[in-house]
Short mmCIF file of N, CA and C in Angstrom, two decimals:
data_model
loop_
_atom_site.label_atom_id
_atom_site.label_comp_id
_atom_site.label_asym_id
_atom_site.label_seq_id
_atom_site.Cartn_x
_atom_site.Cartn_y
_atom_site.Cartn_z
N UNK A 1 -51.49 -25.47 35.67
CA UNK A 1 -50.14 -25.46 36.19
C UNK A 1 -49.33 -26.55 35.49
N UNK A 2 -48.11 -25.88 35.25
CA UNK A 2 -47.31 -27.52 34.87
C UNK A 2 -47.26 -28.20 35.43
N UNK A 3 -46.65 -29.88 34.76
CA UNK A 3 -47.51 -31.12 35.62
C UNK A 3 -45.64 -31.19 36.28
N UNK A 4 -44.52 -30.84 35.74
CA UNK A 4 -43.59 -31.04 37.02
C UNK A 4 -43.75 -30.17 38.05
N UNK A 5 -44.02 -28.32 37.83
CA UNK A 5 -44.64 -27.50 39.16
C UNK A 5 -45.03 -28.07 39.95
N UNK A 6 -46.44 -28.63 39.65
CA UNK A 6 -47.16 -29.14 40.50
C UNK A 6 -46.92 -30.45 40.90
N UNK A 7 -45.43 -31.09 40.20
CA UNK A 7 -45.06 -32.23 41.20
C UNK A 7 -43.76 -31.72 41.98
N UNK A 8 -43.17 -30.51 41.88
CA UNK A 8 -42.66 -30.25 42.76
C UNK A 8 -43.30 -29.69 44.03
N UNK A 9 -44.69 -28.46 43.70
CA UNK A 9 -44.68 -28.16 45.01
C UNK A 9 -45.72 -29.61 45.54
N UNK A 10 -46.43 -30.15 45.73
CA UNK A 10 -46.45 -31.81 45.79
C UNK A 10 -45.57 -32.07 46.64
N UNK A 11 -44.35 -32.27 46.27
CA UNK A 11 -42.95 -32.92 46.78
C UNK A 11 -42.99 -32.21 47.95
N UNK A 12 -42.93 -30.82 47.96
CA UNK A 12 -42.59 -30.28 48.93
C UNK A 12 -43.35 -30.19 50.36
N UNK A 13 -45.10 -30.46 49.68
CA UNK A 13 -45.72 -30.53 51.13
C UNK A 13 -45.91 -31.69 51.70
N UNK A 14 -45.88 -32.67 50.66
CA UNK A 14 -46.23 -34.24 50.94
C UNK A 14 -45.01 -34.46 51.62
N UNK A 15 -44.00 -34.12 51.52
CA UNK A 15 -42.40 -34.49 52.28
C UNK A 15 -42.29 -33.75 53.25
N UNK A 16 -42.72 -32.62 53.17
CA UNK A 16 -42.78 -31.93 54.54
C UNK A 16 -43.49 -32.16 55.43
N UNK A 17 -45.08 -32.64 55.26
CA UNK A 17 -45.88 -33.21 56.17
C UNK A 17 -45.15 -34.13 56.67
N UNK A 18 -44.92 -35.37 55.78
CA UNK A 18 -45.10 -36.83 55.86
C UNK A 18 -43.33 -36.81 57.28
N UNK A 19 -42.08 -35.73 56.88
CA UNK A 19 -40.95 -35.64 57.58
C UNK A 19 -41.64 -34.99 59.30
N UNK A 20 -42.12 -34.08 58.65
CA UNK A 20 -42.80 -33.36 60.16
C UNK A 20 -43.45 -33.99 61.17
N UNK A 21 -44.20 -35.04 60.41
CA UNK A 21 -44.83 -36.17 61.48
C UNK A 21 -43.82 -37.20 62.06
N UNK A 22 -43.27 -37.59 61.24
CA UNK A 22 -41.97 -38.38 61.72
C UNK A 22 -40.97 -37.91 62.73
N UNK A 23 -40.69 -36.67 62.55
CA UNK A 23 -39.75 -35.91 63.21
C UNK A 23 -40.49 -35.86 64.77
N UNK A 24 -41.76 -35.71 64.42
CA UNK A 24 -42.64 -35.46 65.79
C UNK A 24 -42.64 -36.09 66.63
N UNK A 25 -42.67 -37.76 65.89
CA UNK A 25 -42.84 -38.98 66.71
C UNK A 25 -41.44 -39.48 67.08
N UNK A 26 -40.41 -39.22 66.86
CA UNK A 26 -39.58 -39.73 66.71
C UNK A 26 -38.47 -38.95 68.31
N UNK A 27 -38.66 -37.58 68.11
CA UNK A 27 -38.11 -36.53 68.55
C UNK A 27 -37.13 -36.85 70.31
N UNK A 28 -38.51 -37.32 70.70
CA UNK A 28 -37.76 -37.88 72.12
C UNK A 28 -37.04 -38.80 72.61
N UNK A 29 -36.56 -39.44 71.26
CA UNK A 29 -35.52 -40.34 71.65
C UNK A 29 -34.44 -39.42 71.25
N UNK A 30 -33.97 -38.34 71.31
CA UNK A 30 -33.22 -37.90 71.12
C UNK A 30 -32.63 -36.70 72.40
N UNK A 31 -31.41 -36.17 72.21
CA UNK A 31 -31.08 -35.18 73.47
C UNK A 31 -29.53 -34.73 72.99
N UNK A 32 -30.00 -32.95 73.65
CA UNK A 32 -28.58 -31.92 73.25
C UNK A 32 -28.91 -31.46 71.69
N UNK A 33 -30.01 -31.12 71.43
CA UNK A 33 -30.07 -30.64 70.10
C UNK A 33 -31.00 -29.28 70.21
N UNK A 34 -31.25 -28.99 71.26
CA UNK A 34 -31.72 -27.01 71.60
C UNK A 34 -31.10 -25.91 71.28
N UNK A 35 -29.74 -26.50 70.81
CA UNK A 35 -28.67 -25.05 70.69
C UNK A 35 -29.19 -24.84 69.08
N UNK A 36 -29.25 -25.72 68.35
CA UNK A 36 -29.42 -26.08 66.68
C UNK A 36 -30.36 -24.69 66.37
N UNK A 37 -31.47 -24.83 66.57
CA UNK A 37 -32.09 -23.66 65.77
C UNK A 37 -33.05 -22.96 66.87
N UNK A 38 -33.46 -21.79 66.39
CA UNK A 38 -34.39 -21.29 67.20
C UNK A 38 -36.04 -21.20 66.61
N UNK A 39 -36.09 -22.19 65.41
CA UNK A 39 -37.40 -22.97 65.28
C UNK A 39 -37.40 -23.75 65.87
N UNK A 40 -39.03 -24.88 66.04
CA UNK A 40 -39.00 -25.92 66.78
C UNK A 40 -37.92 -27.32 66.03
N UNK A 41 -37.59 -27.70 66.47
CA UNK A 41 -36.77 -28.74 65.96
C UNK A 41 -37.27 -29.54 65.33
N UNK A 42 -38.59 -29.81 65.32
CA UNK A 42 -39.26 -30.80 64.40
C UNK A 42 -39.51 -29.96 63.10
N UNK A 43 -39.47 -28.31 62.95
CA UNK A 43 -39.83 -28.10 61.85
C UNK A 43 -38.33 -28.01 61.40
N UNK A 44 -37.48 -27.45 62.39
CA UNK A 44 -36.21 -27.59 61.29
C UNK A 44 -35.50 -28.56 60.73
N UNK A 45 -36.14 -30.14 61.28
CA UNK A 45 -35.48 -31.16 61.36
C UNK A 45 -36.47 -31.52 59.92
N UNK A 46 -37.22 -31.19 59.53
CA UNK A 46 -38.21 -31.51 58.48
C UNK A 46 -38.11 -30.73 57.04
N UNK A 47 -38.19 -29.88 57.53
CA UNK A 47 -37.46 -28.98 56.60
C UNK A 47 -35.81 -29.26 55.95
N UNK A 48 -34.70 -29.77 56.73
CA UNK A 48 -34.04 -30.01 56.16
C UNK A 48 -34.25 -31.42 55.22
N UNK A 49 -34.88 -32.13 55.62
CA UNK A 49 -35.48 -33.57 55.30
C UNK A 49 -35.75 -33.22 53.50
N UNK A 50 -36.81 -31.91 53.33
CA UNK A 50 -37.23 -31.83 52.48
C UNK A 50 -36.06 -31.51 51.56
N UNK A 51 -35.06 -30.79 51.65
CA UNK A 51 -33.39 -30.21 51.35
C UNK A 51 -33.09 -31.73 50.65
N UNK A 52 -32.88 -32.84 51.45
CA UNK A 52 -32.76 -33.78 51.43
C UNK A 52 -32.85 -34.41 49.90
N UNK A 53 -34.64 -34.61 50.19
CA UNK A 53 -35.41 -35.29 49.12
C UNK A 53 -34.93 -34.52 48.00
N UNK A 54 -35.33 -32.96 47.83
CA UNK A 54 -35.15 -32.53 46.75
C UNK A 54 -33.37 -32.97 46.08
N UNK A 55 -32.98 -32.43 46.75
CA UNK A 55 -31.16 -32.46 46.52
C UNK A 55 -31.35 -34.44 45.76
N UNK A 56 -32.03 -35.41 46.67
CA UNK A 56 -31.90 -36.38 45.92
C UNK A 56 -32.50 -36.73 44.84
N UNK A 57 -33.25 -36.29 44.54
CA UNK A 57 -34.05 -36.55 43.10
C UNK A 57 -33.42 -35.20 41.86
N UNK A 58 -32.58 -34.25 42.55
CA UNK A 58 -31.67 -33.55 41.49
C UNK A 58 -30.56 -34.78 41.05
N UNK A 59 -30.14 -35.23 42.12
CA UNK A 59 -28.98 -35.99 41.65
C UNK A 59 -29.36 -36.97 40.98
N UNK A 60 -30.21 -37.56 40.84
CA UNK A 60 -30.52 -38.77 40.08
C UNK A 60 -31.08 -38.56 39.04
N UNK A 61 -32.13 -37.45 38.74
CA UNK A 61 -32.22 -36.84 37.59
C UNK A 61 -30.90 -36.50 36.82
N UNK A 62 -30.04 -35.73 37.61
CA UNK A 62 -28.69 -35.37 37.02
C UNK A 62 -28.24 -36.95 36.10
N UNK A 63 -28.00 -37.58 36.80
CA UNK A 63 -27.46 -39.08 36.48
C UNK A 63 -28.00 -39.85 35.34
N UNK A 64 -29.62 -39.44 34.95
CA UNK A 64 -30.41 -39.86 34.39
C UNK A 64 -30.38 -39.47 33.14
N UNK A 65 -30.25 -37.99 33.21
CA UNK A 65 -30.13 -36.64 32.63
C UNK A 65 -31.25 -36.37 32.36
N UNK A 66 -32.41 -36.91 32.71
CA UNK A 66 -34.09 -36.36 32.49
C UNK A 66 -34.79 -36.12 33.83
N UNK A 67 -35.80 -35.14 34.14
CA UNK A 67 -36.24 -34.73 35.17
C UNK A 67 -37.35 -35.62 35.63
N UNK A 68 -37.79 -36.24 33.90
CA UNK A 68 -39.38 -36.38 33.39
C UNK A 68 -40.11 -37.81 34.81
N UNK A 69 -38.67 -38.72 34.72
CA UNK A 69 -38.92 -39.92 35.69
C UNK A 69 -39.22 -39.49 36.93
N UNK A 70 -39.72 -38.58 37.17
CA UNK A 70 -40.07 -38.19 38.63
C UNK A 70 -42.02 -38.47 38.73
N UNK A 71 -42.26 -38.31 37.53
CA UNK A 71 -43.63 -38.40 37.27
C UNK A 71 -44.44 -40.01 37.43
N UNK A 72 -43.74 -40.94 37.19
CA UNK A 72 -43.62 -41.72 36.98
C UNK A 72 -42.68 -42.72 37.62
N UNK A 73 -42.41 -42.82 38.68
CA UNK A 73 -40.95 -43.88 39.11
C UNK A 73 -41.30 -44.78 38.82
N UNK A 74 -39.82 -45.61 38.16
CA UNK A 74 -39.64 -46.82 38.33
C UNK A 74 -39.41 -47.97 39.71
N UNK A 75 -39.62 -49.15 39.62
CA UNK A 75 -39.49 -49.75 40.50
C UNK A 75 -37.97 -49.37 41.16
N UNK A 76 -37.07 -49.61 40.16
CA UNK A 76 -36.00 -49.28 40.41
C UNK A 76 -35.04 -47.84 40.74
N UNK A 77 -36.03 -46.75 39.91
CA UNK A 77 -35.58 -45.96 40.68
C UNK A 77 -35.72 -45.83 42.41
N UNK A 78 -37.62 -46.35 42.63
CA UNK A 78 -37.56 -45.92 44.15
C UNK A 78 -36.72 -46.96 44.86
N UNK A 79 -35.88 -48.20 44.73
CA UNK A 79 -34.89 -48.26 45.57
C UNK A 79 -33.60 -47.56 45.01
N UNK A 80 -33.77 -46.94 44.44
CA UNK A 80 -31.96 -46.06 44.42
C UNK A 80 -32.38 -45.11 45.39
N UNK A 81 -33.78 -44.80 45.28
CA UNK A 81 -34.34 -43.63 46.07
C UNK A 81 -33.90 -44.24 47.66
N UNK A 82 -34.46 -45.39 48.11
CA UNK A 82 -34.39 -46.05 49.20
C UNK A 82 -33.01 -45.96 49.76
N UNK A 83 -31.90 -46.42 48.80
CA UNK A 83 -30.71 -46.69 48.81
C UNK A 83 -30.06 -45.65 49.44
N UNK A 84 -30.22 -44.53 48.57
CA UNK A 84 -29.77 -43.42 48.62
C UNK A 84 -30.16 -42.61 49.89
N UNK A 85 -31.34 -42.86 50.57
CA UNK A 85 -31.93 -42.31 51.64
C UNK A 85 -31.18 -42.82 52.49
N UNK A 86 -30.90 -43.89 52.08
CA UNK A 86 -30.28 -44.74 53.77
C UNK A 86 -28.57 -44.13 54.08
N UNK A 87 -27.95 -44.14 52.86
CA UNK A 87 -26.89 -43.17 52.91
C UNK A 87 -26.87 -41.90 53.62
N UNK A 88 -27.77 -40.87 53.31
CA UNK A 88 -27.77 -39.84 53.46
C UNK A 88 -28.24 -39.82 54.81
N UNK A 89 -29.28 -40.52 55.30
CA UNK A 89 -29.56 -40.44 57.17
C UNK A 89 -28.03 -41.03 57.68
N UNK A 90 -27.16 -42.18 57.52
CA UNK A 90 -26.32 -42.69 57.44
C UNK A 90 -25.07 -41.09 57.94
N UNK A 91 -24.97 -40.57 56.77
CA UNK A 91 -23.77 -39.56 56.72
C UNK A 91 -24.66 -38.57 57.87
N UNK A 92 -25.81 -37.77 57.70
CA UNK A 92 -25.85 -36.86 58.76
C UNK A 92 -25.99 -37.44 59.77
N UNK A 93 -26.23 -38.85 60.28
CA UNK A 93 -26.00 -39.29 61.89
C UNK A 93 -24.74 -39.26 62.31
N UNK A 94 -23.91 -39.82 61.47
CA UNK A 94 -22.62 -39.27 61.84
C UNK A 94 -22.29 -38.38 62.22
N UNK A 95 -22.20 -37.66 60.86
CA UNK A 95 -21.45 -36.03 61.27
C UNK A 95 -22.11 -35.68 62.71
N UNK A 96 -23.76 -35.66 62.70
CA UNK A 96 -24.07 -35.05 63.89
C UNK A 96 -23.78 -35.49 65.00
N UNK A 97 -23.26 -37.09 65.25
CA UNK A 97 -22.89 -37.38 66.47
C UNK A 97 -21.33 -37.52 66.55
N UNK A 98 -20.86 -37.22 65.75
CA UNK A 98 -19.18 -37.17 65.67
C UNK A 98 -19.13 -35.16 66.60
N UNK A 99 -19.99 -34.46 65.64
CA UNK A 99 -19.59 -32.88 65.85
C UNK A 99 -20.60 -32.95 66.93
N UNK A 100 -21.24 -33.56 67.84
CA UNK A 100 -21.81 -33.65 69.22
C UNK A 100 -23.12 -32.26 69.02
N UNK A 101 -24.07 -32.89 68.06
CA UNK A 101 -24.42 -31.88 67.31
C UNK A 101 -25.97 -32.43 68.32
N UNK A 102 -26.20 -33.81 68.23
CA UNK A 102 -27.01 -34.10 69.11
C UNK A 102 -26.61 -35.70 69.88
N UNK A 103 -27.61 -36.09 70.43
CA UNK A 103 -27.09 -37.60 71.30
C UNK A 103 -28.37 -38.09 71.42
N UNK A 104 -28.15 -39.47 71.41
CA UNK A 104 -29.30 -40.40 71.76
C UNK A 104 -29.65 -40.82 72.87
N UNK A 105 -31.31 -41.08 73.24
CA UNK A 105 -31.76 -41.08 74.57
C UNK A 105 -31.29 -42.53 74.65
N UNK A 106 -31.44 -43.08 75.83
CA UNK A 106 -31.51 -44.53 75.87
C UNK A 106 -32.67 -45.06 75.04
N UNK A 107 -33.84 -44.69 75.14
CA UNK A 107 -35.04 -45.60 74.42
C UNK A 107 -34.41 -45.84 72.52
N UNK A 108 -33.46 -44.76 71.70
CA UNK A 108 -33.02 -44.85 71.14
C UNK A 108 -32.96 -46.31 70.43
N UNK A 109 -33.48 -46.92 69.84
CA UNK A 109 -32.58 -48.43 69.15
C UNK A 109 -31.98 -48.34 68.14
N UNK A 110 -30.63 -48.48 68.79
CA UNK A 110 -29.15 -48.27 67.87
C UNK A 110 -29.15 -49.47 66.90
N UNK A 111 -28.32 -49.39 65.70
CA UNK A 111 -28.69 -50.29 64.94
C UNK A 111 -26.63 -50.80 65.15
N UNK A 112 -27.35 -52.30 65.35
CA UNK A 112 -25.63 -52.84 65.30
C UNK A 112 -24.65 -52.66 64.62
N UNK A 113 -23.65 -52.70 64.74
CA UNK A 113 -22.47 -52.81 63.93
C UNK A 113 -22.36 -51.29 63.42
N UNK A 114 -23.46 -50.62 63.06
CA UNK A 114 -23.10 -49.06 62.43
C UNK A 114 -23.12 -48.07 63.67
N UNK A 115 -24.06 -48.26 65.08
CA UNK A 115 -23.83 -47.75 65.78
C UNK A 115 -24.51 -45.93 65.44
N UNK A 116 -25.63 -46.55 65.15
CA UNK A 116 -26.27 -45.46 65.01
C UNK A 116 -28.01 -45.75 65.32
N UNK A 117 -28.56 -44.49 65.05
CA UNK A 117 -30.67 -44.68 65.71
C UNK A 117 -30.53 -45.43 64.66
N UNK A 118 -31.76 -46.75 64.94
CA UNK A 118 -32.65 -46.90 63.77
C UNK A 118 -33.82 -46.21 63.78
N UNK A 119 -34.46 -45.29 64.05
CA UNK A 119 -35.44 -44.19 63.35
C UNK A 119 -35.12 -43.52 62.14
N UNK A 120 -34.02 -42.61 62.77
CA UNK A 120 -33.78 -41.39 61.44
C UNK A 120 -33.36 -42.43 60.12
N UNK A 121 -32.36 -44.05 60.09
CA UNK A 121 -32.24 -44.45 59.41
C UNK A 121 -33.13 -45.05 58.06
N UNK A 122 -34.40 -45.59 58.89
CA UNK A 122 -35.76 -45.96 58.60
C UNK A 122 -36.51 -45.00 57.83
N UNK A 123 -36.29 -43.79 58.66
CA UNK A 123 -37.41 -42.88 58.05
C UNK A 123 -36.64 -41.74 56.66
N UNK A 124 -35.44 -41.93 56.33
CA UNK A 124 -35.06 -41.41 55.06
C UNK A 124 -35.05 -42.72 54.10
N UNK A 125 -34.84 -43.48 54.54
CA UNK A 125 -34.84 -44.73 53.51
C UNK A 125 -36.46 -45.30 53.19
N UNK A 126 -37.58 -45.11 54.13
CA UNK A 126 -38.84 -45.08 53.79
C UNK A 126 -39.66 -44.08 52.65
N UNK A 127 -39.52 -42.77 53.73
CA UNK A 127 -39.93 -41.61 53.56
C UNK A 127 -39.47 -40.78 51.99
N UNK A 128 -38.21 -40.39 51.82
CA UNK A 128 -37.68 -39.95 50.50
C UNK A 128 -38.16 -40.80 49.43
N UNK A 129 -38.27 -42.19 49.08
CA UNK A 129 -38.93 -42.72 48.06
C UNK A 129 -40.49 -42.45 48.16
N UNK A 130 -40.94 -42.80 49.30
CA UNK A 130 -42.60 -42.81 49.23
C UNK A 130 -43.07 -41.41 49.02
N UNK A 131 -42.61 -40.20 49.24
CA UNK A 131 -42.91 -38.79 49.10
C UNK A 131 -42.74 -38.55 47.55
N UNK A 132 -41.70 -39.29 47.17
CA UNK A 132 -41.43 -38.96 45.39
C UNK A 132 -42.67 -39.44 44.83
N UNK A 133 -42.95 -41.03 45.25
CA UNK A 133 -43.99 -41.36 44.28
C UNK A 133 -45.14 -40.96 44.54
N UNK A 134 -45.66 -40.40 46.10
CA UNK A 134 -46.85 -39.96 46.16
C UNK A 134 -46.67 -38.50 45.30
N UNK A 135 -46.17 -37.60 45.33
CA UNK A 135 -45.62 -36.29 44.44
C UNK A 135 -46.80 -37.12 43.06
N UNK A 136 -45.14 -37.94 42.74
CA UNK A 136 -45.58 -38.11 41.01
C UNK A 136 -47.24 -38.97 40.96
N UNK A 137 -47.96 -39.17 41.66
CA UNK A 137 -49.26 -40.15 41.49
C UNK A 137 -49.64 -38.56 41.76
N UNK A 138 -49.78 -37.28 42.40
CA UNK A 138 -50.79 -36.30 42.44
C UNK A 138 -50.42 -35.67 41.26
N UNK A 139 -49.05 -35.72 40.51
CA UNK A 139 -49.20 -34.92 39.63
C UNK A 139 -49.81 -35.36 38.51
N UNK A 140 -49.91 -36.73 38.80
CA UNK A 140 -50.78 -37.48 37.56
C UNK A 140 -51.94 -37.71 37.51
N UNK A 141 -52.40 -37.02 38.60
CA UNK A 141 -54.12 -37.14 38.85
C UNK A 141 -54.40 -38.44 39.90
N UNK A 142 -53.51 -39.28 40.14
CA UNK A 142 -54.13 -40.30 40.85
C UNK A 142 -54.86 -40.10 41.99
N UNK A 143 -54.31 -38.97 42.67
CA UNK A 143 -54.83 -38.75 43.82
C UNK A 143 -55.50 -37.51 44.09
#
């Protein structure tokens, strides 16, 4: 198989697991989000996760203009990766609590001044870098 194939589909289960578990643990601090899909919410909430990752490592490839650094990250890419994660949990907490899309339980810990979970924040700014480089270490045999 090619060695990006097989670091994409890689990407896709290692990010999908690694979001799915998160989503799992995470889930009940949350409330008003049953209308959203008629999968379980942890898979649709994971699944978009993976939307996510991919969409971010297009764009930075885009930026880069090579795909190849996916195999391989730099230190510096995985905090743009980081960076960039934190943005993107950042913008969909919003939107979703602006368009009352979902709401936070009390156990929730809001993060000051932004006024948003720190979970979902944590876990795209963790998760999206560490899924890239575990990807690129299986496509390289490390693992």
């Amino acid at each position: 198989m090619d060695m990006f194939l097989q670091w994409l589909l890689s990407l896709v289960i290692v990010a999908g697991i690694a979001h799915w578990l998160w989503e799992r643990a995470h889930v009940g601090l949350y409330t008003g989000y049953a209308h959203l899909t008629r999968l379980p919410i942890t898979v649709d909430a994971a699944l978009g996760d993976v939307g996510y990752t991919i969409g971010t490592v297009l764009l930075v490839s885009f930026i880069k203009a090579n795909i190849a650094w996916v195999l391989s990250p730099s230190s510096a890419d995985l905090l743009a990766l980081a960076v960039l994660g934190c943005i993107i949990a950042l913008m969909v907490e919003y939107k979703a609590l602006a368009f009352k899309h979902w709401a936070y339980r009390d156990t929730m810990p809001i993060l000051p001044f932004l006024h948003v979970g720190l979970t979902p924040i944590v876990q795209m700014t963790v998760l999206l870098p560490a899924t890239v480089w575990i990807a690129g270490a299986i496509a390289r045999g490390i693992f």
